PDB file of C-alpha atoms in Angstrom:
ATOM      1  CA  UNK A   1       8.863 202.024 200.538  1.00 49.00           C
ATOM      2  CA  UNK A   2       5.492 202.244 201.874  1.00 48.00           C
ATOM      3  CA  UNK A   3       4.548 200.968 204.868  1.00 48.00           C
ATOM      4  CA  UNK A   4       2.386 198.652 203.545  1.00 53.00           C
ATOM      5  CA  UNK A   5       2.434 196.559 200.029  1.00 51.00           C
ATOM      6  CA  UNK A   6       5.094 195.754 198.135  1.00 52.00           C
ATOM      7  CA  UNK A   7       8.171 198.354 197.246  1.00 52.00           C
ATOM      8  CA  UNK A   8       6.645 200.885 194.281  1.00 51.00           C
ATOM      9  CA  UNK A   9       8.960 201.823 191.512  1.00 49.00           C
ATOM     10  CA  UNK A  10       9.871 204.911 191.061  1.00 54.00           C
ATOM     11  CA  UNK A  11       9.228 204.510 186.863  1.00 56.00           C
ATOM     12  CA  UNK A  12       7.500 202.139 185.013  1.00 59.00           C
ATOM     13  CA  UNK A  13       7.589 201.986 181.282  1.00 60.00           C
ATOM     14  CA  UNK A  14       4.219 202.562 179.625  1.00 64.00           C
ATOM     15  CA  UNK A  15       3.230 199.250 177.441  1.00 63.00           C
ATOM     16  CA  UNK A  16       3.661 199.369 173.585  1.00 66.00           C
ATOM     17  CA  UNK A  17       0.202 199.768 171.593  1.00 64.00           C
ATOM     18  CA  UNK A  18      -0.740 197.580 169.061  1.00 64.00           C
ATOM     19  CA  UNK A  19       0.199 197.587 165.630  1.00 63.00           C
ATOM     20  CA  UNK A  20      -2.872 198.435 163.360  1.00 62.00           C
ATOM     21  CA  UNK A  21      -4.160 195.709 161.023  1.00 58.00           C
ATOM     22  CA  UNK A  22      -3.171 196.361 157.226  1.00 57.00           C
ATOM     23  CA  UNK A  23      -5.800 197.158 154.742  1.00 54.00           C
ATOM     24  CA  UNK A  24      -6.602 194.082 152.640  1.00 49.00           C
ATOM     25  CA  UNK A  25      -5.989 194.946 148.846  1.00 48.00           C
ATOM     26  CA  UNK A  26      -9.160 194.837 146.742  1.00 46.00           C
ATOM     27  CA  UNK A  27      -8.317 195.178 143.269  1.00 50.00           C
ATOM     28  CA  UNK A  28     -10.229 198.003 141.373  1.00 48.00           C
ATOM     29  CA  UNK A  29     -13.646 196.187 139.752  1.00 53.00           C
ATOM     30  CA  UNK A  30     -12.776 192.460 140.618  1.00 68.00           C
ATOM     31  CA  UNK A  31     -16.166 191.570 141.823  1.00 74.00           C
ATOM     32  CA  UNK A  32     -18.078 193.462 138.906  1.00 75.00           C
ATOM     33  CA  UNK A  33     -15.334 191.659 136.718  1.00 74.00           C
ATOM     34  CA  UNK A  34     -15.991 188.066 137.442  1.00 74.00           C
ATOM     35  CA  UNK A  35     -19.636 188.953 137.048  1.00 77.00           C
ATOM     36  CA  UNK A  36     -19.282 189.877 133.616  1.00 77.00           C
ATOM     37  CA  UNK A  37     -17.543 186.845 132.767  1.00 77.00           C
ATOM     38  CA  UNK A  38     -20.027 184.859 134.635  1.00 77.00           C
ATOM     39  CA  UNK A  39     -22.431 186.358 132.202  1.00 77.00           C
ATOM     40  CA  UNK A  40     -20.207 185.772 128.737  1.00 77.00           C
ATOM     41  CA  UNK A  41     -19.766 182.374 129.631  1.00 74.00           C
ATOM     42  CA  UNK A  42     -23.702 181.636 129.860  1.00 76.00           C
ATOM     43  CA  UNK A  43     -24.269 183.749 126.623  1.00 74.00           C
ATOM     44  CA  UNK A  44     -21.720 181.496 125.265  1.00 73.00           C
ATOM     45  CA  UNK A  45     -23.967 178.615 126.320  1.00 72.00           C
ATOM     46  CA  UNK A  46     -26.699 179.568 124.964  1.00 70.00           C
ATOM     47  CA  UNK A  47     -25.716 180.523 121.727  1.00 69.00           C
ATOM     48  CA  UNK A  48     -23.613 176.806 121.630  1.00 67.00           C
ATOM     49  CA  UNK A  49     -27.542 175.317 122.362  1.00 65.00           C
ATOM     50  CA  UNK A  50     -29.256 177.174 120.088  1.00 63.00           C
ATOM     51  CA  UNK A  51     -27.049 176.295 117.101  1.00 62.00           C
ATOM     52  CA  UNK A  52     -27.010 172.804 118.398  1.00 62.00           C
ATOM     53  CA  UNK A  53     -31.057 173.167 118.197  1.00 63.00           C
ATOM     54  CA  UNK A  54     -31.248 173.210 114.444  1.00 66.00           C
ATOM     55  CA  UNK A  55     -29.180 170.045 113.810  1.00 63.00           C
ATOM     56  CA  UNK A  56     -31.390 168.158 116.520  1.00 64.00           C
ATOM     57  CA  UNK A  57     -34.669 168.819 115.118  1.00 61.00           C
ATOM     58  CA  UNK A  58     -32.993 168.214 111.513  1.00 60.00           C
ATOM     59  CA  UNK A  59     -31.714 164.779 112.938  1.00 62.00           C
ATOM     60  CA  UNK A  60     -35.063 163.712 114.123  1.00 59.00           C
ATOM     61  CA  UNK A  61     -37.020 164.799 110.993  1.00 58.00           C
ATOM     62  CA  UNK A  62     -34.556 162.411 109.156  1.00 61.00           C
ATOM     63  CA  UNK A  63     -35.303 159.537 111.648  1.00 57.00           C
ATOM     64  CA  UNK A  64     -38.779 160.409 111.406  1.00 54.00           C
ATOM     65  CA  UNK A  65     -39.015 159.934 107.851  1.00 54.00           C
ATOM     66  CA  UNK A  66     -36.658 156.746 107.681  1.00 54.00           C
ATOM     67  CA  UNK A  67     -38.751 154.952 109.822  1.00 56.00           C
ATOM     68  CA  UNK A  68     -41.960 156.065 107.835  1.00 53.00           C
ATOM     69  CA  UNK A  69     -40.078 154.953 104.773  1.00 52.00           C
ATOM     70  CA  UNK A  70     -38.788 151.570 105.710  1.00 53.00           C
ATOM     71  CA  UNK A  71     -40.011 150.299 108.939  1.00 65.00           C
ATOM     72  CA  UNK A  72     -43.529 151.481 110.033  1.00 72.00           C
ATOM     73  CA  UNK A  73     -46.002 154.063 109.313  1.00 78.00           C
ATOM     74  CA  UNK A  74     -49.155 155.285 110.971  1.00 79.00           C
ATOM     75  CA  UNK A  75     -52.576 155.351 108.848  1.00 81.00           C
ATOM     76  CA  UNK A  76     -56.067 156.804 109.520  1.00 83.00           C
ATOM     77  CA  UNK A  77     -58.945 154.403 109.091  1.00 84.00           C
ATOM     78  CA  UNK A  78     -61.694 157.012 107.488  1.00 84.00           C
ATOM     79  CA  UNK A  79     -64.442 154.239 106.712  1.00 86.00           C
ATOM     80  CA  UNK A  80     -66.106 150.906 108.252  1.00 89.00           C
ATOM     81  CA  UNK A  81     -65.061 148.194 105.753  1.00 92.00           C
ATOM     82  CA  UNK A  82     -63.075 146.346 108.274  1.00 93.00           C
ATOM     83  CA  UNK A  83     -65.238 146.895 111.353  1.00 93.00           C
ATOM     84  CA  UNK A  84     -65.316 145.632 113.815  1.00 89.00           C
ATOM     85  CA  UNK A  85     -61.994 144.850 113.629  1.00 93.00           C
ATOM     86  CA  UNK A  86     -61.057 147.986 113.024  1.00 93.00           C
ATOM     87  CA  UNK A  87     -63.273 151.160 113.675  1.00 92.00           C
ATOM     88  CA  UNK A  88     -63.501 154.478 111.589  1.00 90.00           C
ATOM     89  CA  UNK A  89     -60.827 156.790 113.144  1.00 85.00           C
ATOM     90  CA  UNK A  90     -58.878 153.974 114.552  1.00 89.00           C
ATOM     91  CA  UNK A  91     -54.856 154.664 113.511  1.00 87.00           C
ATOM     92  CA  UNK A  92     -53.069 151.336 112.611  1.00 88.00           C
ATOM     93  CA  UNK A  93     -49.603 150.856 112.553  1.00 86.00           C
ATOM     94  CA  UNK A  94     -47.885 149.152 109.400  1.00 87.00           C
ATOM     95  CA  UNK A  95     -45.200 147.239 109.078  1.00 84.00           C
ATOM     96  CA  UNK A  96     -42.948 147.893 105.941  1.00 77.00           C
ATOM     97  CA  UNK A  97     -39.805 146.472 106.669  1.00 71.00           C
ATOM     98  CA  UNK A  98     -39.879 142.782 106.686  1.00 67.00           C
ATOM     99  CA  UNK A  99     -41.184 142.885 102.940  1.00 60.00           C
ATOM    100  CA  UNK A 100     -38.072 143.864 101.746  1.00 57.00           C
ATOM    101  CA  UNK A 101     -36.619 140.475 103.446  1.00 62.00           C
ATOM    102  CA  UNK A 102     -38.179 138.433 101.273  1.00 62.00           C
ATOM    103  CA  UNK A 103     -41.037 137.979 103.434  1.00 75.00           C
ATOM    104  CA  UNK A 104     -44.676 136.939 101.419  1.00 85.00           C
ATOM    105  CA  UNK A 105     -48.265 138.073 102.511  1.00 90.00           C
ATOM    106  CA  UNK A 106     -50.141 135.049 103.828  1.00 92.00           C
ATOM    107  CA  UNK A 107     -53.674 134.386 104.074  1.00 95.00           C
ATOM    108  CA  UNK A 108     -55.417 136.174 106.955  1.00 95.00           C
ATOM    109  CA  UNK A 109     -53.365 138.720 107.040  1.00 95.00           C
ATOM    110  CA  UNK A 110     -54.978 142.696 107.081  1.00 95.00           C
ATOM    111  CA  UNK A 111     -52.594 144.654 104.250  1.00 94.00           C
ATOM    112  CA  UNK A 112     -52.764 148.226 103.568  1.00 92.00           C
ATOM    113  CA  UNK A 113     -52.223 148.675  98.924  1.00 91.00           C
ATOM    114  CA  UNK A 114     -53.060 151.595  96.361  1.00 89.00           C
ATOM    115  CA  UNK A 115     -56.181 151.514  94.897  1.00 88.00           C
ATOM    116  CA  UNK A 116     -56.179 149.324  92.255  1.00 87.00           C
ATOM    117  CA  UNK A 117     -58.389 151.626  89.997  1.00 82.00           C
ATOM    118  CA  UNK A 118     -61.998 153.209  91.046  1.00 80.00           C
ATOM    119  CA  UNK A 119     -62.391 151.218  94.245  1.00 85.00           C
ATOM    120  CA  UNK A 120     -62.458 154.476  96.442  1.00 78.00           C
ATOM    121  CA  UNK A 121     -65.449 155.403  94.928  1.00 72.00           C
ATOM    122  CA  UNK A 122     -68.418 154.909  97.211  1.00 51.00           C
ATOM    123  CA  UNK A 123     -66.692 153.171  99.694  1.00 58.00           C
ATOM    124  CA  UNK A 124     -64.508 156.130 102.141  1.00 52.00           C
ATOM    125  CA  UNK A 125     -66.303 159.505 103.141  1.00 49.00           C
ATOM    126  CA  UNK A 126     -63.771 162.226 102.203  1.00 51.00           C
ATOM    127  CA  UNK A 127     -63.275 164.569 105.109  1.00 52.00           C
ATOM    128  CA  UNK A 128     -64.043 168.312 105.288  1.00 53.00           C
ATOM    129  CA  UNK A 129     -60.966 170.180 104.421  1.00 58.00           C
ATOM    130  CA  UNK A 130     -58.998 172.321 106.577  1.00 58.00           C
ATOM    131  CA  UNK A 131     -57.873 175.654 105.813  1.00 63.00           C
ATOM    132  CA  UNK A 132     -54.719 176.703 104.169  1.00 58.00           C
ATOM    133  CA  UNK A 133     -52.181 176.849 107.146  1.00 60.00           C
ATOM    134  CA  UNK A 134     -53.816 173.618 108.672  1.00 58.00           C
ATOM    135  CA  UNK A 135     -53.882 171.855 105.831  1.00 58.00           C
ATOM    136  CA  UNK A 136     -50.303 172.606 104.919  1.00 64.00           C
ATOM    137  CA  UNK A 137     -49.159 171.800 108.917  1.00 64.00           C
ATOM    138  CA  UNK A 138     -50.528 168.545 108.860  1.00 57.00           C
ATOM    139  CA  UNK A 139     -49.173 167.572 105.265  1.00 61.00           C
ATOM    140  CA  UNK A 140     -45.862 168.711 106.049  1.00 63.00           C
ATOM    141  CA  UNK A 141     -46.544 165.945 109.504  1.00 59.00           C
ATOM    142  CA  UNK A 142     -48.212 163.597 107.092  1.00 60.00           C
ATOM    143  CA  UNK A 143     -45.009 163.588 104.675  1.00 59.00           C
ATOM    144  CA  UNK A 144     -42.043 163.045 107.766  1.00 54.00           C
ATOM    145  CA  UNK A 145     -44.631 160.422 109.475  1.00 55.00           C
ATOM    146  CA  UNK A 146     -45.585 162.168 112.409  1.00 50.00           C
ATOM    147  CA  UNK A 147     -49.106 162.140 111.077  1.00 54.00           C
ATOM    148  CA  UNK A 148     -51.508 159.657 109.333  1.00 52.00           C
ATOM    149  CA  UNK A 149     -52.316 160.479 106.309  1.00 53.00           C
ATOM    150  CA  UNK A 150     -55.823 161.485 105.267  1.00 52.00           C
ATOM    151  CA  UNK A 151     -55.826 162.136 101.443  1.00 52.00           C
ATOM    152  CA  UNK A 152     -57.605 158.465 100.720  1.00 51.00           C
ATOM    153  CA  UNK A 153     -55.606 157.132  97.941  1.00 69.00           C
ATOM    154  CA  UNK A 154     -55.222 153.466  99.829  1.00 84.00           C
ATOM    155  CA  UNK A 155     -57.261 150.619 101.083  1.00 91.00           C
ATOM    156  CA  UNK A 156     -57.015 148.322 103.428  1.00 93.00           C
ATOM    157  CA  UNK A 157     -58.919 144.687 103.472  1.00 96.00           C
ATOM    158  CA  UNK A 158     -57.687 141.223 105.252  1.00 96.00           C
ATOM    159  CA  UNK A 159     -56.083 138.923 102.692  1.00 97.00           C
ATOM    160  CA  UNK A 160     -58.256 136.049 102.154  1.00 97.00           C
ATOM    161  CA  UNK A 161     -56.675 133.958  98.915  1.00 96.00           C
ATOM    162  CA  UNK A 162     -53.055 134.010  97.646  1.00 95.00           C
ATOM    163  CA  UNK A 163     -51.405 133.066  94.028  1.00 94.00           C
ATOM    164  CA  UNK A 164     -52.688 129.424  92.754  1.00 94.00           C
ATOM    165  CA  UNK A 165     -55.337 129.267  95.354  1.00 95.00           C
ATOM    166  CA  UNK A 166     -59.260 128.621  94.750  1.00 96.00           C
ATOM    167  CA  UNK A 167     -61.317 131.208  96.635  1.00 97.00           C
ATOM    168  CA  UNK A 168     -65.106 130.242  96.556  1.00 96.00           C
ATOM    169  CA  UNK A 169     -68.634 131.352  97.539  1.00 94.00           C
ATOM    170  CA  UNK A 170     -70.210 129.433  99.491  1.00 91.00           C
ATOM    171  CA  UNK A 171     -70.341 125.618 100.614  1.00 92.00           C
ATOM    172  CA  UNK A 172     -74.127 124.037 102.361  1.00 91.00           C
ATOM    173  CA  UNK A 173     -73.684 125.811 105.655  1.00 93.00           C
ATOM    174  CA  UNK A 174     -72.747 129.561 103.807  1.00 93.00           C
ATOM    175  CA  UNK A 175     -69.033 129.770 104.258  1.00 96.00           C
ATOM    176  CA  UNK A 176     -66.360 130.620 101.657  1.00 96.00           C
ATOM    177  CA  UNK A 177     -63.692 128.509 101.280  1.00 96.00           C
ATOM    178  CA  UNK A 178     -60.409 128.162 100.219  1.00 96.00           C
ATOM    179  CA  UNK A 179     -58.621 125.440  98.776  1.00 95.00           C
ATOM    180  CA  UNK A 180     -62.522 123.573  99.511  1.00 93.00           C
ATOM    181  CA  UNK A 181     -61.443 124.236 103.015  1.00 94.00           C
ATOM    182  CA  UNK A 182     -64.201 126.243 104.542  1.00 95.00           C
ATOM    183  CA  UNK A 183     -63.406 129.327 107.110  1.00 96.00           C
ATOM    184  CA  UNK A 184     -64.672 129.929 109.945  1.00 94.00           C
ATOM    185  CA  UNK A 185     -64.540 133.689 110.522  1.00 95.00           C
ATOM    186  CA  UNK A 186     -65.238 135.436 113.350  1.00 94.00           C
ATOM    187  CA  UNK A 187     -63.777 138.675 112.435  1.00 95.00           C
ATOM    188  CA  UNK A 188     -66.876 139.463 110.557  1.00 95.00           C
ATOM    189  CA  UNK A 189     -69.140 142.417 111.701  1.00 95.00           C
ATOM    190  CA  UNK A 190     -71.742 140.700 113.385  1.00 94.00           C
ATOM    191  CA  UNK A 191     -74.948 140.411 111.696  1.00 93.00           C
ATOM    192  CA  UNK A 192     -73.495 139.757 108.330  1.00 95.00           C
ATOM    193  CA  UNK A 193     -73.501 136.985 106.606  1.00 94.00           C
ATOM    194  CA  UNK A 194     -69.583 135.053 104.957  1.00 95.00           C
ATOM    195  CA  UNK A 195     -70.480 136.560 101.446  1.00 94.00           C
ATOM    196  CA  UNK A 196     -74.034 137.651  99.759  1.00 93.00           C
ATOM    197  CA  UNK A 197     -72.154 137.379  96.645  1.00 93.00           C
ATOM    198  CA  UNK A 198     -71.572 133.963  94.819  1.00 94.00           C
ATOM    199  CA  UNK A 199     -68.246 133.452  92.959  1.00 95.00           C
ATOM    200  CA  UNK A 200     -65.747 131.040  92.749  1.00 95.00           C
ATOM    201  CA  UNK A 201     -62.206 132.764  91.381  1.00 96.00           C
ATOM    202  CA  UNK A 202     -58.753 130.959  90.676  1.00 96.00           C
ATOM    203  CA  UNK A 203     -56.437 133.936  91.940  1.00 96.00           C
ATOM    204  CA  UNK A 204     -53.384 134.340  89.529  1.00 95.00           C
ATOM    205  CA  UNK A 205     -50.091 133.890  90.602  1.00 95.00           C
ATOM    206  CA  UNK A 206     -48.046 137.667  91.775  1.00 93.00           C
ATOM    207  CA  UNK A 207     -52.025 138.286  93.292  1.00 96.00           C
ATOM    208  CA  UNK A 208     -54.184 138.106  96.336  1.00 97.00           C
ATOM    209  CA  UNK A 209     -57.987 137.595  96.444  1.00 97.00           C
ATOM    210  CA  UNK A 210     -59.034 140.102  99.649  1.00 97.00           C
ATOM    211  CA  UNK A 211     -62.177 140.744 101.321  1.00 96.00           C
ATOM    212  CA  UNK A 212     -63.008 143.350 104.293  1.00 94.00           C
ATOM    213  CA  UNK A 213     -64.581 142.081 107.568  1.00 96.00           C
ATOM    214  CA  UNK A 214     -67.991 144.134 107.328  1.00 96.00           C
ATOM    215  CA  UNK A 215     -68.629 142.198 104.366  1.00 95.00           C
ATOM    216  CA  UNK A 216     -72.065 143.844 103.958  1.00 93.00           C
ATOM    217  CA  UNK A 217     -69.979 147.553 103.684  1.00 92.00           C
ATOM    218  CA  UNK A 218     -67.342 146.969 101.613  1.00 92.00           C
ATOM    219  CA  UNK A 219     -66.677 147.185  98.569  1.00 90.00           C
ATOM    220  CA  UNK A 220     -63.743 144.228  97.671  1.00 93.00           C
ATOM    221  CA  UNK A 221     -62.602 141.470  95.154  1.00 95.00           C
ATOM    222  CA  UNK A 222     -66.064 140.114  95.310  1.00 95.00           C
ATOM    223  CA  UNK A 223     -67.278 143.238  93.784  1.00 93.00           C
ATOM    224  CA  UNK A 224     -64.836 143.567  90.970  1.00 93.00           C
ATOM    225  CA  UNK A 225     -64.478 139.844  89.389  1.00 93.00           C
ATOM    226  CA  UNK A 226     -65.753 140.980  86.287  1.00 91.00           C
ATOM    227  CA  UNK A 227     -62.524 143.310  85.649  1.00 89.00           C
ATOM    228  CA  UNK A 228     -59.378 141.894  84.864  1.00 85.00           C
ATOM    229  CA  UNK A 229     -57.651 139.620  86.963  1.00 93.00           C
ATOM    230  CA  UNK A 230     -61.442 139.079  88.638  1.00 92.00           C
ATOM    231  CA  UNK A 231     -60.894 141.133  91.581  1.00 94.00           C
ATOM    232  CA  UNK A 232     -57.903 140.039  92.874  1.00 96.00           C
ATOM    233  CA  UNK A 233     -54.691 142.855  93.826  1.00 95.00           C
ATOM    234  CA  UNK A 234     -50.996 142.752  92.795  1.00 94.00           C
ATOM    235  CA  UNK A 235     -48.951 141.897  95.016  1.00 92.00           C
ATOM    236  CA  UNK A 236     -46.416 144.730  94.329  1.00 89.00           C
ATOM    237  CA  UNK A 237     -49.519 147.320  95.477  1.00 90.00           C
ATOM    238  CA  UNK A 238     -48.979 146.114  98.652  1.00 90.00           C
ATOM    239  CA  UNK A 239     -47.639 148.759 101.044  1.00 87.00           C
ATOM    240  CA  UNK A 240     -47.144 146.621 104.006  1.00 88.00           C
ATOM    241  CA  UNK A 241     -49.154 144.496 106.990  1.00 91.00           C
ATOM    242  CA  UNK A 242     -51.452 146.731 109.089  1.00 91.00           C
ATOM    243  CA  UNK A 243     -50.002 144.823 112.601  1.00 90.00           C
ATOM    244  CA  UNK A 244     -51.966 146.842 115.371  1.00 90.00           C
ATOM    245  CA  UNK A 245     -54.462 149.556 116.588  1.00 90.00           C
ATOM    246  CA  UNK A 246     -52.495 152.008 118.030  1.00 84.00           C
ATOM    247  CA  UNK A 247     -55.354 154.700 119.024  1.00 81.00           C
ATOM    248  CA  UNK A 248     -57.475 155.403 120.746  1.00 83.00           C
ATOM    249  CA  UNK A 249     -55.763 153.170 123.739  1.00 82.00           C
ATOM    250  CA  UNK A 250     -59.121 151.796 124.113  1.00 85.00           C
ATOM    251  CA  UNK A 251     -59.230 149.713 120.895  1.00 85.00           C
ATOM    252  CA  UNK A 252     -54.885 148.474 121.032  1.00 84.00           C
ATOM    253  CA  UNK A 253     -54.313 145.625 120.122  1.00 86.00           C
ATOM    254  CA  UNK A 254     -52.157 143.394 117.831  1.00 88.00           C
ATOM    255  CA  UNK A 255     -53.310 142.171 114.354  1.00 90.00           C
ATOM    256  CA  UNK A 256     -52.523 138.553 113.731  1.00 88.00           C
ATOM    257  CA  UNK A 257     -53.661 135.712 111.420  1.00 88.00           C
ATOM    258  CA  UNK A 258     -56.903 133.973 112.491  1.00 92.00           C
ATOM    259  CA  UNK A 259     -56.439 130.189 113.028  1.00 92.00           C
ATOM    260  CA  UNK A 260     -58.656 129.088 110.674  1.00 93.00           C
ATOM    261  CA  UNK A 261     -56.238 130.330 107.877  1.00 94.00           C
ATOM    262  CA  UNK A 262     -54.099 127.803 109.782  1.00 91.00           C
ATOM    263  CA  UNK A 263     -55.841 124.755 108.586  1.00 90.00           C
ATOM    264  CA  UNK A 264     -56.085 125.601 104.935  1.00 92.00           C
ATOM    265  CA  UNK A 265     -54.332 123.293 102.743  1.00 90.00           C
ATOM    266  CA  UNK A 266     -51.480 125.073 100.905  1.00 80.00           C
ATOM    267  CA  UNK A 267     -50.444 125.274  97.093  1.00 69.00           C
ATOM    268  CA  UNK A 268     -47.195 126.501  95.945  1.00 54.00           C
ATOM    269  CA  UNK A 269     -46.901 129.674  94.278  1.00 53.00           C
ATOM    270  CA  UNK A 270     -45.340 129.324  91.512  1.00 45.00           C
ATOM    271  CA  UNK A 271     -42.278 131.448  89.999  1.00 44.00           C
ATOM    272  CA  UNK A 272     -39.873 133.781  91.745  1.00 42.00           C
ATOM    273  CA  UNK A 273     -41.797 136.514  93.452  1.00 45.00           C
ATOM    274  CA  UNK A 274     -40.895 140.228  92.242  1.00 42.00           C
ATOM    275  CA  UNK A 275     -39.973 142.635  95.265  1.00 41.00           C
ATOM    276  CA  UNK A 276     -42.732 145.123  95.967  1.00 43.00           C
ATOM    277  CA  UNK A 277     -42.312 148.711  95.103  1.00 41.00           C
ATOM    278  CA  UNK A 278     -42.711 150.997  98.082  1.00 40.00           C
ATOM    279  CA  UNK A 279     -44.075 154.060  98.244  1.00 41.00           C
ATOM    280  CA  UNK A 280     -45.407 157.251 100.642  1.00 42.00           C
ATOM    281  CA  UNK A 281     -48.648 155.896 102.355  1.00 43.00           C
ATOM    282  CA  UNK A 282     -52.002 157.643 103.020  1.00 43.00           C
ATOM    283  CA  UNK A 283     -55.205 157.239 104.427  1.00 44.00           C
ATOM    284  CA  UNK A 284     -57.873 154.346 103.483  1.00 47.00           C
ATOM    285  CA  UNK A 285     -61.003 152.587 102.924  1.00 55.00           C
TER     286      UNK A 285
END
């Protein structure tokens, strides 16, 4: 024992060292492993997509050309007949569905039908044609509905008489009248007069006496009463109700029946009416 401090041992044992950490096992290619699956499972994504891409665009052609069948349809407006109700390259929208309910085409109202026979001529400027591809693009667009048609095989013109009524040319103050009840129209392109034309037609029952607004450019009933039927359009040519300007934004807005047509007195037509035909649309005067 020292002299000073506490008694010293004569051995002390020398502490234990501490045990190494084992090596963590990494299996051979586990990280490059669940990177190649990463990568087969978005392949496999992809390739479920693009097989699913097909059947969508298949699916929407089909609803495309449903609702260009039955419901509504798009058409290019290629001359001035109706202005300024409706301008050249305004697209209208027509309605073709509630036709096949039964429902009749009144008086006022603007309806897009085939060309009778020769009343294209003179009236619609045919446009400059586009070249093959285009020109098959935009028919294949035209035919599924995404497109107005521009191949000017139909008309369009506002209904003015219907079966059994008495359409007539013009009373003292230069108004036609229907039914002796005179119109007052102020849908026509200003600076033209009701009617230039004198006539007075009884329009057959199944047929509709019609008229465009820019009576002084366009070529109507008026100027066909000396064919048969004097002027007047089957009903079953009827393709459906033009119901509003869809472009350019600037010009929307909806069709509807002028009020004068309102105050017309009303004969019966006669008979059971005969379902219109339908058929593909295209572009008008």
């Amino acid at each position: 024992m020292g002299s000073r401090g506490r008694p010293r041992a004569e051995w002390e044992p020398e502490p234990e060292p501490e045990p190494e950490p084992e090596p963590i096992a990494v299996p051979v290619g586990g990280r490059a492993e669940r990177r190649r699956l990463a990568r087969r499972v978005r392949r496999r994504r992809r390739t479920r997509r693009a097989g699913e891409l097909p059947l969508l665009v298949v699916v929407a052609l089909c609803i495309a050309l449903l609702l260009k069948t039955f419901l509504v349809q798009a058409f290019f407006i290629p001359s001035g007949s109706m202005e300024q109700t409706i301008r050249i390259g305004d697209r209208v929208l027509v309605d073709k569905l509630t036709p096949w309910f039964g429902s009749e085409v009144e008086r006022g109202d603007i309806v897009v039908f085939k060309d009778p026979g020769g009343w294209l001529s003179g009236e619609a400027a045919r446009p400059a044609p586009d070249p093959v591809v285009v020109k098959q693009i935009k028919q294949t667009l035209t035919f599924i509905g995404l497109l107005p048609s521009a191949d000017e095989q139909d008309l369009i013109k506002r209904v003015i008489g219907v079966g059994g009524d008495t359409v007539k040319c013009c009373d003292a103050r230069g108004r036609v009248t229907v039914n002796g009840s005179a119109l007052d129209e102020p849908y026509v392109n200003p600076g033209n007069s009701p009617s230039e034309i004198r006539f007075e037609v009884q329009v057959p029952q199944g047929r509709l006496f019609v008229m465009g607004d820019h009576r002084a450019n366009s070529a109507d009933s008026r100027y066909h009463l000396d064919e048969g039927f004097q002027g007047t359009i089957d009903e079953d040519g009827v393709v459906g109700e033009a119901v509003v300007i869809a472009w350019p934004f600037g010009h929307w807005h909806r069709l509807e029946q002028p009020a004068t047509f309102r105050m017309v007195p009303d004969r019966a037509r006669r008979g059971r009416r005969v379902p219109r035909r339908r058929r593909g649309g295209a572009s008008f005067a």
